């Protein structure tokens, strides 16, 4: 397997201007605050977490649509951080974003045909007849009549518009697609169809996805692996089945404990309601484990020491001191063989 997208020690901080003359005095929002993530070719990695935890910022930073404050972002092994605008544009052809609101991502004054041909032109992939041919072909792939090229975005339903936005994202044959809540603005009845389209395109074009979603049923359906974010960090990263069956981080457990409802806003509120206390500001994350003020299992070490992602199980890591013992668990086989003197009372 080859690595498609990679973040190493990635931070994206925003300095908020106070509005006064001293623009350097505002608080620093630590939207992404130290993330390592490797996405392999052909995978779908889902990104979940409460509103404001940094999911969109991470997705954008992986495509270098946000400037990293620290760390490295690579695409297919190329470091994107130090690239000239020309080289960056060349890499950008291979990675695209699909947004929540298809209407916002389509120019209302541009006919569908022009909107779809634009990325081909920008990346120097095709013009004229070749472009028209590619547009007709991609429209068919996403389930639309090629005759729609002469129409405008407002003439379509939300689901059709999302198909157009997706067609625009994949027409240049990217290898990596970041989909940021691509179903959230759609009617429930349409969501399953768009989800099928993502699956179809993945198989057809050998795509790799980062799929941002707060809908855990969707995540369970699409994801090979799931990354759970909290306050700018990944707190758990695991294979989807493992994460849903045996969530290791107390925050993941709280998220999964939330009963899903069809209304995303209510669902979010419910997740938060299950956890004591407020979500702290990303401008001032708590010391030690960032989750400690809300964690039902908090221990003294959690208030002072910041846990890194620790090995929990095959294909599962969690940033939580509860799993420190799992890290040190290897010698326990010696104990079981009676070779350890550490816990004499455990020997029979
Ligand atoms: N351009 C920006 N300038 C300042 N702050 C920003 C900017 N973009 C994001 N933020 C802040 O960074 C934090 C993370 O935002 P982000 O949009 O990445 O979260 P999210 O997890 O995608 O949330 P949601 O689920 O609501 O989409 C938030 O506190 C947000 O207000
Ligand atoms: S490290 Fe401590 S506070 Fe943080 S999630 Fe684990 S038990 Fe809770
Ligand atoms: Mg977002």
Coordinates of C-alpha atoms and ligand atoms in Angstrom, one line a residue, residues 249-251 289-292 295-299 302 307 319-322, ligand 2:
X249 CA -11.1 6.7 24.5
X250 CA -13.7 8.0 27.0
X251 CA -14.6 10.8 24.6
X289 CA -5.2 15.6 28.8
X290 CA -7.4 18.1 27.0
X291 CA -10.5 16.1 27.8
X292 CA -9.8 15.9 31.5
X295 CA -13.8 13.0 31.6
X296 CA -15.8 10.7 33.9
X297 CA -12.6 8.6 34.4
X298 CA -10.1 11.4 35.1
X299 CA -7.0 10.4 37.2
X302 CA -4.5 13.4 33.4
X307 CA -1.1 11.7 26.6
X319 CA -4.6 9.3 23.5
X320 CA -5.6 8.3 27.0
X321 CA -3.6 7.4 30.1
X322 CA -6.0 4.5 30.8
Ligands
LIG2 S1 -6.2 10.6 29.8 FE1 -7.4 10.8 31.7 S2 -8.8 12.5 31.4 FE2 -7.9 12.0 29.4 S3 -9.5 10.7 28.5 FE3 -8.0 9.3 29.5 S4 -8.8 9.0 31.6 FE4 -9.9 10.7 30.7

